[in-house]
Structure formats: structure tokens, C-alpha cells
PDB file of C-alpha atoms and ligand atoms in Angstrom:
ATOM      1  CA  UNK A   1     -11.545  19.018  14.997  1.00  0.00           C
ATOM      2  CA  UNK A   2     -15.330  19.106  14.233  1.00  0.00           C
ATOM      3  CA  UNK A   3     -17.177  17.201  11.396  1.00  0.00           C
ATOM      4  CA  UNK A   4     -19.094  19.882   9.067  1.00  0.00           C
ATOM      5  CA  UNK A   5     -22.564  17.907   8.153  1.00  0.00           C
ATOM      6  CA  UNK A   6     -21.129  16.986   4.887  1.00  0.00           C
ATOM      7  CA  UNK A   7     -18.577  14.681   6.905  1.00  0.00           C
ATOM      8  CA  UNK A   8     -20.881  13.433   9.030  1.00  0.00           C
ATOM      9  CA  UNK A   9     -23.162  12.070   6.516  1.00  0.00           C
ATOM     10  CA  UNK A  10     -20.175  10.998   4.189  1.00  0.00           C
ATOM     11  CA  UNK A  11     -18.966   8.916   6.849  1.00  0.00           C
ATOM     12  CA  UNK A  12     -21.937   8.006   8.904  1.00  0.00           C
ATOM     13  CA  UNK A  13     -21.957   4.415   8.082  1.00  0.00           C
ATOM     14  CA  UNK A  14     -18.248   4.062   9.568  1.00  0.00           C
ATOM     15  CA  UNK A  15     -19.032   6.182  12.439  1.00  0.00           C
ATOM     16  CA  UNK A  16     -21.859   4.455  13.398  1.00  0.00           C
ATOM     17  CA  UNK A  17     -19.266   1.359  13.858  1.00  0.00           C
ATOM     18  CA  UNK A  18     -18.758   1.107  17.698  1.00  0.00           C
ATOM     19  CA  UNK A  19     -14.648   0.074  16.815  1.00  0.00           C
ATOM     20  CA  UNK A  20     -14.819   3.672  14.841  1.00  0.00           C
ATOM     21  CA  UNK A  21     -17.202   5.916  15.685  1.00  0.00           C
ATOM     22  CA  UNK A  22     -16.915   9.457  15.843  1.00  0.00           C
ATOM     23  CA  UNK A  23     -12.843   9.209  17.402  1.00  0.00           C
ATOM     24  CA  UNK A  24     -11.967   6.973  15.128  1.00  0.00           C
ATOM     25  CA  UNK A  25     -13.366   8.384  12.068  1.00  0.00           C
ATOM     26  CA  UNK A  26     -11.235  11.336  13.599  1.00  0.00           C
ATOM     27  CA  UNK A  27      -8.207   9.633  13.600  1.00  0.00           C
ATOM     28  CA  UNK A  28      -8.471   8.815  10.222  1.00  0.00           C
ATOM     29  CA  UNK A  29      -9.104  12.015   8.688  1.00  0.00           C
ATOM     30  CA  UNK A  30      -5.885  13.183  10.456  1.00  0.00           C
ATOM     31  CA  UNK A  31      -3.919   9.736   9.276  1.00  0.00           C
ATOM     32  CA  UNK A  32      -1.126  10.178   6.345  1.00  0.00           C
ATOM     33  CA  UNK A  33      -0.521   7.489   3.889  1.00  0.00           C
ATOM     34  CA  UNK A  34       1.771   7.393   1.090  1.00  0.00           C
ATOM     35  CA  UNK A  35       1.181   4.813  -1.578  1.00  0.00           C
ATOM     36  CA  UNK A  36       3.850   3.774  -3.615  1.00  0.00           C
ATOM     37  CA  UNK A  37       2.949   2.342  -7.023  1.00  0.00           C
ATOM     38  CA  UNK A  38      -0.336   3.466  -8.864  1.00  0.00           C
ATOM     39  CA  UNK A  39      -0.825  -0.148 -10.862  1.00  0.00           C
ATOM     40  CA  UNK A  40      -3.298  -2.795 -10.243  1.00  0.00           C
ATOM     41  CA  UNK A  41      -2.668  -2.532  -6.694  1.00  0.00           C
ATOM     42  CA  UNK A  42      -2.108   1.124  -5.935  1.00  0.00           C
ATOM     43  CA  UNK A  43      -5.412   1.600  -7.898  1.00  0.00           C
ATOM     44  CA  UNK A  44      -7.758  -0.579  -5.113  1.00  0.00           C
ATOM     45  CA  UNK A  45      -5.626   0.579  -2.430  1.00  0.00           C
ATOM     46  CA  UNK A  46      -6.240   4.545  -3.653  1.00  0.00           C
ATOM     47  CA  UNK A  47      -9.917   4.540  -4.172  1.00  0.00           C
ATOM     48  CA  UNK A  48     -10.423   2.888  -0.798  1.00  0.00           C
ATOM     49  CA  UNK A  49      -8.100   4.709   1.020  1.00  0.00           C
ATOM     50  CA  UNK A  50      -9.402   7.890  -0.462  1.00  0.00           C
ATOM     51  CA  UNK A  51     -13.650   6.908   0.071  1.00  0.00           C
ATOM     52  CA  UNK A  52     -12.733   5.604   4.060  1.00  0.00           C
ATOM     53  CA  UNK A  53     -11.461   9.083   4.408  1.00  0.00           C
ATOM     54  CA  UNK A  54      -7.776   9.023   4.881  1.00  0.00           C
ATOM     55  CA  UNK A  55      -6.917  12.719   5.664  1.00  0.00           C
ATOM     56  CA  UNK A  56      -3.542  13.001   3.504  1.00  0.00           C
ATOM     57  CA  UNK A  57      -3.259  10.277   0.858  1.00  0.00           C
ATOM     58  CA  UNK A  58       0.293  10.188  -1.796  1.00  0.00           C
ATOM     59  CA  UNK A  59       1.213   8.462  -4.835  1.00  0.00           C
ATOM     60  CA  UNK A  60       4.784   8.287  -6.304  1.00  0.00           C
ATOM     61  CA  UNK A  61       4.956   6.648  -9.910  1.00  0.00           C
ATOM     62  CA  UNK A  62       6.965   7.505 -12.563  1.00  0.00           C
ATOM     63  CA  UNK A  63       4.808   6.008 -15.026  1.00  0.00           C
ATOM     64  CA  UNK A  64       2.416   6.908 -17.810  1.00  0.00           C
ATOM     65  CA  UNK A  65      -0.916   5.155 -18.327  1.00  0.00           C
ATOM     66  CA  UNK A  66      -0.844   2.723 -21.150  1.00  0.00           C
ATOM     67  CA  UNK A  67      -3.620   0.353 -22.695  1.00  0.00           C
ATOM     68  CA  UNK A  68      -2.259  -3.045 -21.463  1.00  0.00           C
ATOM     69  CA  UNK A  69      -2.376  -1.416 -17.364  1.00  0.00           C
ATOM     70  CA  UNK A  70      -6.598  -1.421 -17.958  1.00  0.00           C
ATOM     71  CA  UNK A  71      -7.430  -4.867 -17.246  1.00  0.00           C
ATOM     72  CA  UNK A  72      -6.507  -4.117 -13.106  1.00  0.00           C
ATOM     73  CA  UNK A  73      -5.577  -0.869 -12.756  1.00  0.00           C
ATOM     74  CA  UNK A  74      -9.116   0.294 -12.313  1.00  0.00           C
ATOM     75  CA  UNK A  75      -8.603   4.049 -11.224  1.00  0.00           C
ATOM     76  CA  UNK A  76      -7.694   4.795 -14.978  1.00  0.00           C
ATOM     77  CA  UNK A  77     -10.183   5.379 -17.978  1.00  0.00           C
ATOM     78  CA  UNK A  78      -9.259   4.921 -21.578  1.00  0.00           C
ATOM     79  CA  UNK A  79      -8.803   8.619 -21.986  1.00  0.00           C
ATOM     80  CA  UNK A  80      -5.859   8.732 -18.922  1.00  0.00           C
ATOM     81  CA  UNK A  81      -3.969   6.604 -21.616  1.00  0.00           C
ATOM     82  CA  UNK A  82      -0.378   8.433 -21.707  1.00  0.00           C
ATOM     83  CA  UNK A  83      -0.955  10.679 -19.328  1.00  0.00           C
ATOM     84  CA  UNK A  84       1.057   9.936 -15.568  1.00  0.00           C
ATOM     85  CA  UNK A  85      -0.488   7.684 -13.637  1.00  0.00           C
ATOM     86  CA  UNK A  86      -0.226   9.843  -9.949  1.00  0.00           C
ATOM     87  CA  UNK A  87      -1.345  13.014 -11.518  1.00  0.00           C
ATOM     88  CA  UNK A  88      -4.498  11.241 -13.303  1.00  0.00           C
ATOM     89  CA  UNK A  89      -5.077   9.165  -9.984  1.00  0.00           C
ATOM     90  CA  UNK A  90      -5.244  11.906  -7.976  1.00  0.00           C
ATOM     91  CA  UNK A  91      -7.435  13.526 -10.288  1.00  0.00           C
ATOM     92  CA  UNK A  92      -9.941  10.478 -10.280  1.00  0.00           C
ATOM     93  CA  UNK A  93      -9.678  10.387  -6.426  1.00  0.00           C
ATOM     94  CA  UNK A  94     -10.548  14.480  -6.012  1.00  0.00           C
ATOM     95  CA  UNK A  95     -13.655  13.542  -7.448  1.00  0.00           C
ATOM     96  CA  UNK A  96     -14.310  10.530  -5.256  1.00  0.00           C
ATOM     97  CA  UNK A  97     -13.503  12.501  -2.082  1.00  0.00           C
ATOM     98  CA  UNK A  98     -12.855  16.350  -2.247  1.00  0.00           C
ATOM     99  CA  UNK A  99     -12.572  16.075   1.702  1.00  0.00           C
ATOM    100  CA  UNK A 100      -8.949  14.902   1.727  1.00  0.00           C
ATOM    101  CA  UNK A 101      -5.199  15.934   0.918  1.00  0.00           C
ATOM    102  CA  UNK A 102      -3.400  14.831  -2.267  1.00  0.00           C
ATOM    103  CA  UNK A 103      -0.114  14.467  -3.023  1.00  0.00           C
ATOM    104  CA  UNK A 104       1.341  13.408  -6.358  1.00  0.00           C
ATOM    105  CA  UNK A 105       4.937  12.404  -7.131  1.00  0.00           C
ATOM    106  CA  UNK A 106       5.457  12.229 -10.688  1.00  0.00           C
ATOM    107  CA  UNK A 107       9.108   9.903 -10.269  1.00  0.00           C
ATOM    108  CA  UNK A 108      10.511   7.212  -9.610  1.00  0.00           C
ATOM    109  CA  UNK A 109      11.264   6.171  -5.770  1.00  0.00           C
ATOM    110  CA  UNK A 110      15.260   6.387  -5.053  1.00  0.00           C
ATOM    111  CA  UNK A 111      17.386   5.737  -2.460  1.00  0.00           C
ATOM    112  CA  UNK A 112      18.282   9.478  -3.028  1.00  0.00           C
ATOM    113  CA  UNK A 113      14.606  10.729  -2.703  1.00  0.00           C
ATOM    114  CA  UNK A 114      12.971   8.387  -0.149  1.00  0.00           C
ATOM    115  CA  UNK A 115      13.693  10.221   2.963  1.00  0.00           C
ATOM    116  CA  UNK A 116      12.092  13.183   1.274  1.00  0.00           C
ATOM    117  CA  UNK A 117       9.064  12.100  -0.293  1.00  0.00           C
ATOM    118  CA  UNK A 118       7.986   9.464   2.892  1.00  0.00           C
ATOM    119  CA  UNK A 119       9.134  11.842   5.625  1.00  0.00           C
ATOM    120  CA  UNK A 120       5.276  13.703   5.175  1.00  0.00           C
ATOM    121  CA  UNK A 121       3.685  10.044   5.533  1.00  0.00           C
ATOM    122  CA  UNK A 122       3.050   8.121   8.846  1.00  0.00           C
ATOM    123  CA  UNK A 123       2.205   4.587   6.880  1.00  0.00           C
ATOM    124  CA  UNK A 124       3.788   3.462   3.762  1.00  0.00           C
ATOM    125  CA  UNK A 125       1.458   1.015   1.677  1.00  0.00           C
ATOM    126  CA  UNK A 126       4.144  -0.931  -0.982  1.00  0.00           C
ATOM    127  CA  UNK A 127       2.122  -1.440  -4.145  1.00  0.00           C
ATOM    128  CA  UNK A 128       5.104  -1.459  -6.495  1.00  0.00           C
ATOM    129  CA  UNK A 129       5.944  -4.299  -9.394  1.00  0.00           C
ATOM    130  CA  UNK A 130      10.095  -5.021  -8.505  1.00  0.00           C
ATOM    131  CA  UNK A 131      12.423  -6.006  -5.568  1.00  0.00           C
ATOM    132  CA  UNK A 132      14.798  -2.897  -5.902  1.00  0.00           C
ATOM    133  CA  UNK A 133      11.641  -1.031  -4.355  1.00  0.00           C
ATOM    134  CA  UNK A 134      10.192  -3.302  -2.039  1.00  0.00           C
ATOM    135  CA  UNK A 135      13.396  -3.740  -0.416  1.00  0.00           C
ATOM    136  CA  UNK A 136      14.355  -0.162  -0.258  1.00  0.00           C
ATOM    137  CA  UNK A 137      10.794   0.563   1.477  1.00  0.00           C
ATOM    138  CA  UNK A 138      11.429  -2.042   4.111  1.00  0.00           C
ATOM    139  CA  UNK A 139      14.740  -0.404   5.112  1.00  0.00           C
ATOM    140  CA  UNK A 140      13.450   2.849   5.076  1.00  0.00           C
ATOM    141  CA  UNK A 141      10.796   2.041   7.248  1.00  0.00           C
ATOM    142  CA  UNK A 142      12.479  -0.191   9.577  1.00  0.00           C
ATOM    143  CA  UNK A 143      14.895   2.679   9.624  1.00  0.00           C
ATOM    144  CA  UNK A 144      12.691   5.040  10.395  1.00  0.00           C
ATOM    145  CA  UNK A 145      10.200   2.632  12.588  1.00  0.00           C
ATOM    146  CA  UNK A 146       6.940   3.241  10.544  1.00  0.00           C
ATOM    147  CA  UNK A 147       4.312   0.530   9.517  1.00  0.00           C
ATOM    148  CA  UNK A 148       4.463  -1.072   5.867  1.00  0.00           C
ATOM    149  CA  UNK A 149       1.659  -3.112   4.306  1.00  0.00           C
ATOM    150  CA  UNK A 150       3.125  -4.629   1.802  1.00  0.00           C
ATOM    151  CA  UNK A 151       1.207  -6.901  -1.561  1.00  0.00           C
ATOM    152  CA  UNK A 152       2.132  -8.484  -4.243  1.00  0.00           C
ATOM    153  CA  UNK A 153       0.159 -10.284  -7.130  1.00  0.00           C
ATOM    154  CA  UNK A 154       1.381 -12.546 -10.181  1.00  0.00           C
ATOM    155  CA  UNK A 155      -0.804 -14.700 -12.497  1.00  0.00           C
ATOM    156  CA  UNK A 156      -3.586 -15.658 -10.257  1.00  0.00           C
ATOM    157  CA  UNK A 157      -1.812 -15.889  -6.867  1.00  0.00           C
ATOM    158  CA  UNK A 158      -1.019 -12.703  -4.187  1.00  0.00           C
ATOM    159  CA  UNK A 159       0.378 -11.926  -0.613  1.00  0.00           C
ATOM    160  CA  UNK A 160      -0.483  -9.211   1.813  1.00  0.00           C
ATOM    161  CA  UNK A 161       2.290  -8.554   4.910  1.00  0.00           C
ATOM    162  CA  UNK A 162       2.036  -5.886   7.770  1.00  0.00           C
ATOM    163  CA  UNK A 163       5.104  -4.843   9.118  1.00  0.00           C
ATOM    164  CA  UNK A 164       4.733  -2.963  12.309  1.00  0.00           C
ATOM    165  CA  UNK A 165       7.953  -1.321  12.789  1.00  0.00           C
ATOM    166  CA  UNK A 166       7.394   0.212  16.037  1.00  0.00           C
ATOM    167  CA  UNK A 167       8.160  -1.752  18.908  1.00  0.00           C
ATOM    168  CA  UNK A 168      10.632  -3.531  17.590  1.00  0.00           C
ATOM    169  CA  UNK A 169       9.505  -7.277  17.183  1.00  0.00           C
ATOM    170  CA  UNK A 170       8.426  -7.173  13.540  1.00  0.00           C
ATOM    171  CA  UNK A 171      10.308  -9.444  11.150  1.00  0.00           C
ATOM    172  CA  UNK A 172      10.484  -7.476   7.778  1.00  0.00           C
ATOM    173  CA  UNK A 173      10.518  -8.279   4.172  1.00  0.00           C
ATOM    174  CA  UNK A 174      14.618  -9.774   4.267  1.00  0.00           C
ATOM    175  CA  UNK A 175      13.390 -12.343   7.317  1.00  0.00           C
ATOM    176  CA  UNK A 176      11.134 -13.776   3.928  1.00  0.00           C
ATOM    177  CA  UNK A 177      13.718 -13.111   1.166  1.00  0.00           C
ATOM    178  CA  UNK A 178      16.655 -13.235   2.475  1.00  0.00           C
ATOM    179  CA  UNK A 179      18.704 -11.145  -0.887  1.00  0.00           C
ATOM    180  CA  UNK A 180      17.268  -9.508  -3.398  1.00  0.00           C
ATOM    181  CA  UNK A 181      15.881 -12.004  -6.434  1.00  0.00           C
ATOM    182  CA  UNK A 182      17.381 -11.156 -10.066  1.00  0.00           C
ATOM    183  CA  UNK A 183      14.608  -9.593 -11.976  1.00  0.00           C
ATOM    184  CA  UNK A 184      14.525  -9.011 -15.798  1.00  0.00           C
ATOM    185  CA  UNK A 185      13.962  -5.188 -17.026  1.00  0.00           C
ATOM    186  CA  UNK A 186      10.471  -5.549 -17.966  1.00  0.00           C
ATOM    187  CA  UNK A 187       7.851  -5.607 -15.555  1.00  0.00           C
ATOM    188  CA  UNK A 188       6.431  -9.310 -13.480  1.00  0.00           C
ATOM    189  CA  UNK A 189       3.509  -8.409 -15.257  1.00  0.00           C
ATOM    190  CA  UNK A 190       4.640  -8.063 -19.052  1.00  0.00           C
ATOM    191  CA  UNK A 191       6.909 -10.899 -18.088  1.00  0.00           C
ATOM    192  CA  UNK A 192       3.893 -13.519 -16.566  1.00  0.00           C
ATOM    193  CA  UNK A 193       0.415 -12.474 -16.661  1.00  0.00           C
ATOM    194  CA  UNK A 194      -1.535 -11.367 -14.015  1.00  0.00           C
ATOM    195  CA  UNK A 195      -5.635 -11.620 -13.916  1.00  0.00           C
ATOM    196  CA  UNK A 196      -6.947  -8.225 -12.847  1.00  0.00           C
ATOM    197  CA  UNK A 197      -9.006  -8.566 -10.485  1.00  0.00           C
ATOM    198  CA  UNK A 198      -5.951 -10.005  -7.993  1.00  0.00           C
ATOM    199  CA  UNK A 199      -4.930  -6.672  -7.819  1.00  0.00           C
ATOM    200  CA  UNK A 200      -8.604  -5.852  -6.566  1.00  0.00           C
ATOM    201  CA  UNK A 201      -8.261  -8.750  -4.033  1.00  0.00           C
ATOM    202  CA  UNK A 202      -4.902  -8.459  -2.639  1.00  0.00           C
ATOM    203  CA  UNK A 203      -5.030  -4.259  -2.859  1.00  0.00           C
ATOM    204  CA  UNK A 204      -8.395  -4.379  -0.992  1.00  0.00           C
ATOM    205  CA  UNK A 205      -6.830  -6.049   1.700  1.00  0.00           C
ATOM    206  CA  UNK A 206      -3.556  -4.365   1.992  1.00  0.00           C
ATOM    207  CA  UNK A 207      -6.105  -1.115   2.277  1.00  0.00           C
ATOM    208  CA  UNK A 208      -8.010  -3.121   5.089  1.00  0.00           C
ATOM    209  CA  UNK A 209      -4.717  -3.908   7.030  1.00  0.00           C
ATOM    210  CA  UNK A 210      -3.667   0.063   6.684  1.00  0.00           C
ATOM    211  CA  UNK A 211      -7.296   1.251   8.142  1.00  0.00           C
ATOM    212  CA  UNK A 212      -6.425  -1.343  10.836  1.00  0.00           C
ATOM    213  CA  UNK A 213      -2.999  -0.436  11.747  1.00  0.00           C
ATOM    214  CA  UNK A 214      -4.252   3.187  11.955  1.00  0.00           C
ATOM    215  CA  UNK A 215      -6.982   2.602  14.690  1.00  0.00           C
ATOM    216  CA  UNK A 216      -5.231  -0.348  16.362  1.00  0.00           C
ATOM    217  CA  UNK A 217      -8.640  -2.534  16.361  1.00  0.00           C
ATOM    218  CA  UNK A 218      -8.587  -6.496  14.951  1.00  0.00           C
ATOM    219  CA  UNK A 219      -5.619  -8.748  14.890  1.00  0.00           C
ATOM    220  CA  UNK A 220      -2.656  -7.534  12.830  1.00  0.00           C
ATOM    221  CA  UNK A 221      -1.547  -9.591   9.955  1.00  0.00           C
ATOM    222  CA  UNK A 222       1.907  -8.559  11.346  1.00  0.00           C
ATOM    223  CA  UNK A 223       4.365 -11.640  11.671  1.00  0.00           C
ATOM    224  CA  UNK A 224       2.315 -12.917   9.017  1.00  0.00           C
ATOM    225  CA  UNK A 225       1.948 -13.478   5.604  1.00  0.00           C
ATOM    226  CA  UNK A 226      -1.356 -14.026   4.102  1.00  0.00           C
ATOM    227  CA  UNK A 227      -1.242 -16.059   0.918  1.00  0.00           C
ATOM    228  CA  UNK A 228      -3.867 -16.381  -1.767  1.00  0.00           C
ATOM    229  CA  UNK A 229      -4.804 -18.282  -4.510  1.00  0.00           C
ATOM    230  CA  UNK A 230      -7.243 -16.783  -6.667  1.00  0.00           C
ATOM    231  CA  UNK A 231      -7.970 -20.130  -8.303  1.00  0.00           C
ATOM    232  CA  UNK A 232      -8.695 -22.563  -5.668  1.00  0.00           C
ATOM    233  CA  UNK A 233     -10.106 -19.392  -3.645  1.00  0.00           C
ATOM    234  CA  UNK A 234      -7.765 -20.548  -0.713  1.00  0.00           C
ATOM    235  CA  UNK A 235      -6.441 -17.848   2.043  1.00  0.00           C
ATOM    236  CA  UNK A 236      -3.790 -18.954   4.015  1.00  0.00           C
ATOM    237  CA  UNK A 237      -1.995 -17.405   7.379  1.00  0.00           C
ATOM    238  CA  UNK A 238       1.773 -18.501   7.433  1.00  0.00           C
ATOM    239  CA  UNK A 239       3.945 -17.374  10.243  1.00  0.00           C
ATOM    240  CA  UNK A 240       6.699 -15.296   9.312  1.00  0.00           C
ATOM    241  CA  UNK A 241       9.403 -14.738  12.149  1.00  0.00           C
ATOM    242  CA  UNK A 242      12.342 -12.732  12.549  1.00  0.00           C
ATOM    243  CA  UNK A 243      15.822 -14.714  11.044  1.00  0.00           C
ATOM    244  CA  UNK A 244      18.167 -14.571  13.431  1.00  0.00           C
ATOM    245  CA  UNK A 245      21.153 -13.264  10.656  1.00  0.00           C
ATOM    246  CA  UNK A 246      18.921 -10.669   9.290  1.00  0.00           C
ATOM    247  CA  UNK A 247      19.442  -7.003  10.218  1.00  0.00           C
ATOM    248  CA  UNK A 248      16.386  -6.032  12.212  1.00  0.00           C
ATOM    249  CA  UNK A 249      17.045  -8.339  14.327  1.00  0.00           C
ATOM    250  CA  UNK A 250      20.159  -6.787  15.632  1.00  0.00           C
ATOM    251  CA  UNK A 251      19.894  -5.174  19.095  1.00  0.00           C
TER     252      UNK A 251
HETATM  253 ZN1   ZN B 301      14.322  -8.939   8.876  1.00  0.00          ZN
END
């Protein structure tokens, strides 16, 4: 593969990074990432993903846009309001980068469809709003041994985890929550409040984490969780290990 002079200006600034350069740059345009969730933080994670120059980018959400999602979920304008959120996301990140390969999934991730949809995707980024998904991506991709950088935000508070599912050590999202909270039908954002801009925080970082994990360079947040507090403008690294009941940690 050869950069036409278009890519090598777009990305000269990252190429000229000695832990990128031309190779790594390289490796990203041929990287796959599938983002699930298009809210406040698929939105950070999208537009980042897509400017860096992630080769083949997807978004599954079943959703349509609607006025109370514009405080955080920054890759909609006023005028996306009812439409999906993947297909208008996609279409705000074609103009950002018409380099790269879309993919939109207009539904809502199942058991039945996972295999499917994440099959085309070497990295899974988690930026969905209940359990039922989280926990489904984390078997899927301890299942299938691919990496998972995982956020979440409420009120004024987030976490960002990496789980590196290939050699085997990771812990996973069950060695933190053990079963699967009760949630009520409406959303943890309807339900508490959320400030936007923690989805810009938190989804900035999960997108830092995946650009890591892709080119190996840095420490991985792996075996870690990374908590924030938006108010006191604390960031703290808490070990997460594997529980010994839990079932990645059967040989
Ligand atoms: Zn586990």
C-alpha cells in the first residue's frame, strides 16, 4: 500500500510521530473497528476514530436522533433530529474523512446478530447505555479473542477499560461485575443526568486506548480500570484482576 499525496499530507502530523510514522499510519488505515452505540460516547469515539484514519470504521444503533441526545452527542446537528443515528453519523464522518470505509447498522445488537455484524471488525469499542449489551460484547469478544475498550459515563463521573483478549490473561467486564445489574427500561441517562462533555472525556480516551491497542505502543490500560471524576478533575488507575470463579478464567 502507497499513500497518494492527499494521505500524506492528511496524516503528516501523525506520521511524522517516530511511534507512527509512515508503518504505523499504515497499519491504521488497514485497522477495522466497529463501534457500538452512536450516543455521547460513540459520537467522540467516531469523529476521532474517523480523522486518525481508521481504514474501516462501523456503527450499530437502532436509534433515531432526538433533541434531548444534543447536549453530548456532538456528531449530530439539529437537523439529524429523527433521523437514525448510524446512517446520519456516517454521513457526518464521510465528510470529515472521505479516505475511509463506513459501515452502518441501522439495529439493535443481539445475541442473534453479533457474530454477524462484529465478524468484519478486528476491535470492538463498547459505547452503549445498558448491561444487556456490555455484557454480551465481553462474551463475544472473549469468545472470539478480540480487544474491547470499553466506557461508560453517568452524571459527572466515567470509566474507560481495555480488554485485550488475546493472550489470554485479560480479566473482562464479569471479573468487575460479577452478574448483570437490574436496569429500568429507560435509558441511565433519562434516568440520572449526565453532563455532556463526559462523553467527550471518557469517549476521547476509549478512542486513545483503541489507536493504542492497534499499534501496540504505550502501556495498555488493560487489567485496569481508569476512573474519573469530572468534578474534582481526579483520574484514577485501579487494578482490575481476573476472579478466580469467573469464566475467562477457566483453562
Ligand atoms: Zn472475567
Amino acid at each position: 500500500m502507497k499513500f497518494t499525496a492527499k494521505q500524506a499530507e492528511r496524516y503528516s502530523r501523525q506520521i511524522i510521530l517516530k511511534k507512527i510514522g509512515v508503518v504505523g499510519q499504515k497499519k491504521l488505515l488497514k485497522s477495522s473497528v466497529l463501534i457500538v452505540g452512536a450516543g455521547g460516547l460513540g459520537s467522540p469515539i467516531a469523529i476521532y476514530l474517523a480523522a486518525i484514519g481508521i481504514g474501516k470504521i462501523g456503527i450499530i444503533d437502532k436509534d433515531k436522533v432526538e433533541t434531548s441526545n444534543l447536549t453530548r452527542q456532538i456528531i449530530f446537528s439539529t437537523d439529524d433530529i429523527q433521523k437514525y443515528k448510524s446512517t446520519a453519523s456516517i454521513k457526518k464522518l464521510k465528510k470529515i474523512n472521505p479516505d475511509i470505509n463506513l459501515l452502518s447498522f441501522n439495529k439493535k445488537l443481539t445475541f442473534q446478530n453479533i457474530n454477524n455484524v462484529a465478524k468484519k471488525f478486528d476491535l470492538i469499542v463498547d459505547g452503549s447505555d445498558n448491561f444487556r449489551t456490555r455484557f454480551l460484547i465481553n462474551d463475544y469478544c472473549f469468545k472470539n479473542k478480540k480487544i474491547l475498550v470499553s466506557g461508560a459515563i453517568s452524571k459527572f463521573e466515567g470509566q474507560v477499560y481495555t480488554f485485550n483478549f488475546h493472550n489470554g490473561k485479560s480479566p473482562c467486564l464479569r471479573c468487575f461485575i460479577p452478574t448483570m445489574p437490574e436496569e429500568p427500561d429507560v435509558d441511565n441517562c433519562e434516568n440520572e443526568g449526565i453532563l455532556g462533555t463526559l462523553g467527550g472525556i471518557i469517549g476521547s480516551i476509549q478512542a486513545n486506548e483503541v489507536i493504542k491497542e492497534i499499534l501496540q505502543i504505550g502501556e495498555s490500560l488493560c487489567g485496569y480500570i481508569l476512573i474519573i471524576d469530572g468534578l474534582k478533575c481526579s483520574f484514577r488507575k485501579v487494578k482490575l484482576n481476573k476472579r478466580s470463579d469467573c469464566f475467562c478464567n477457566e483453562k
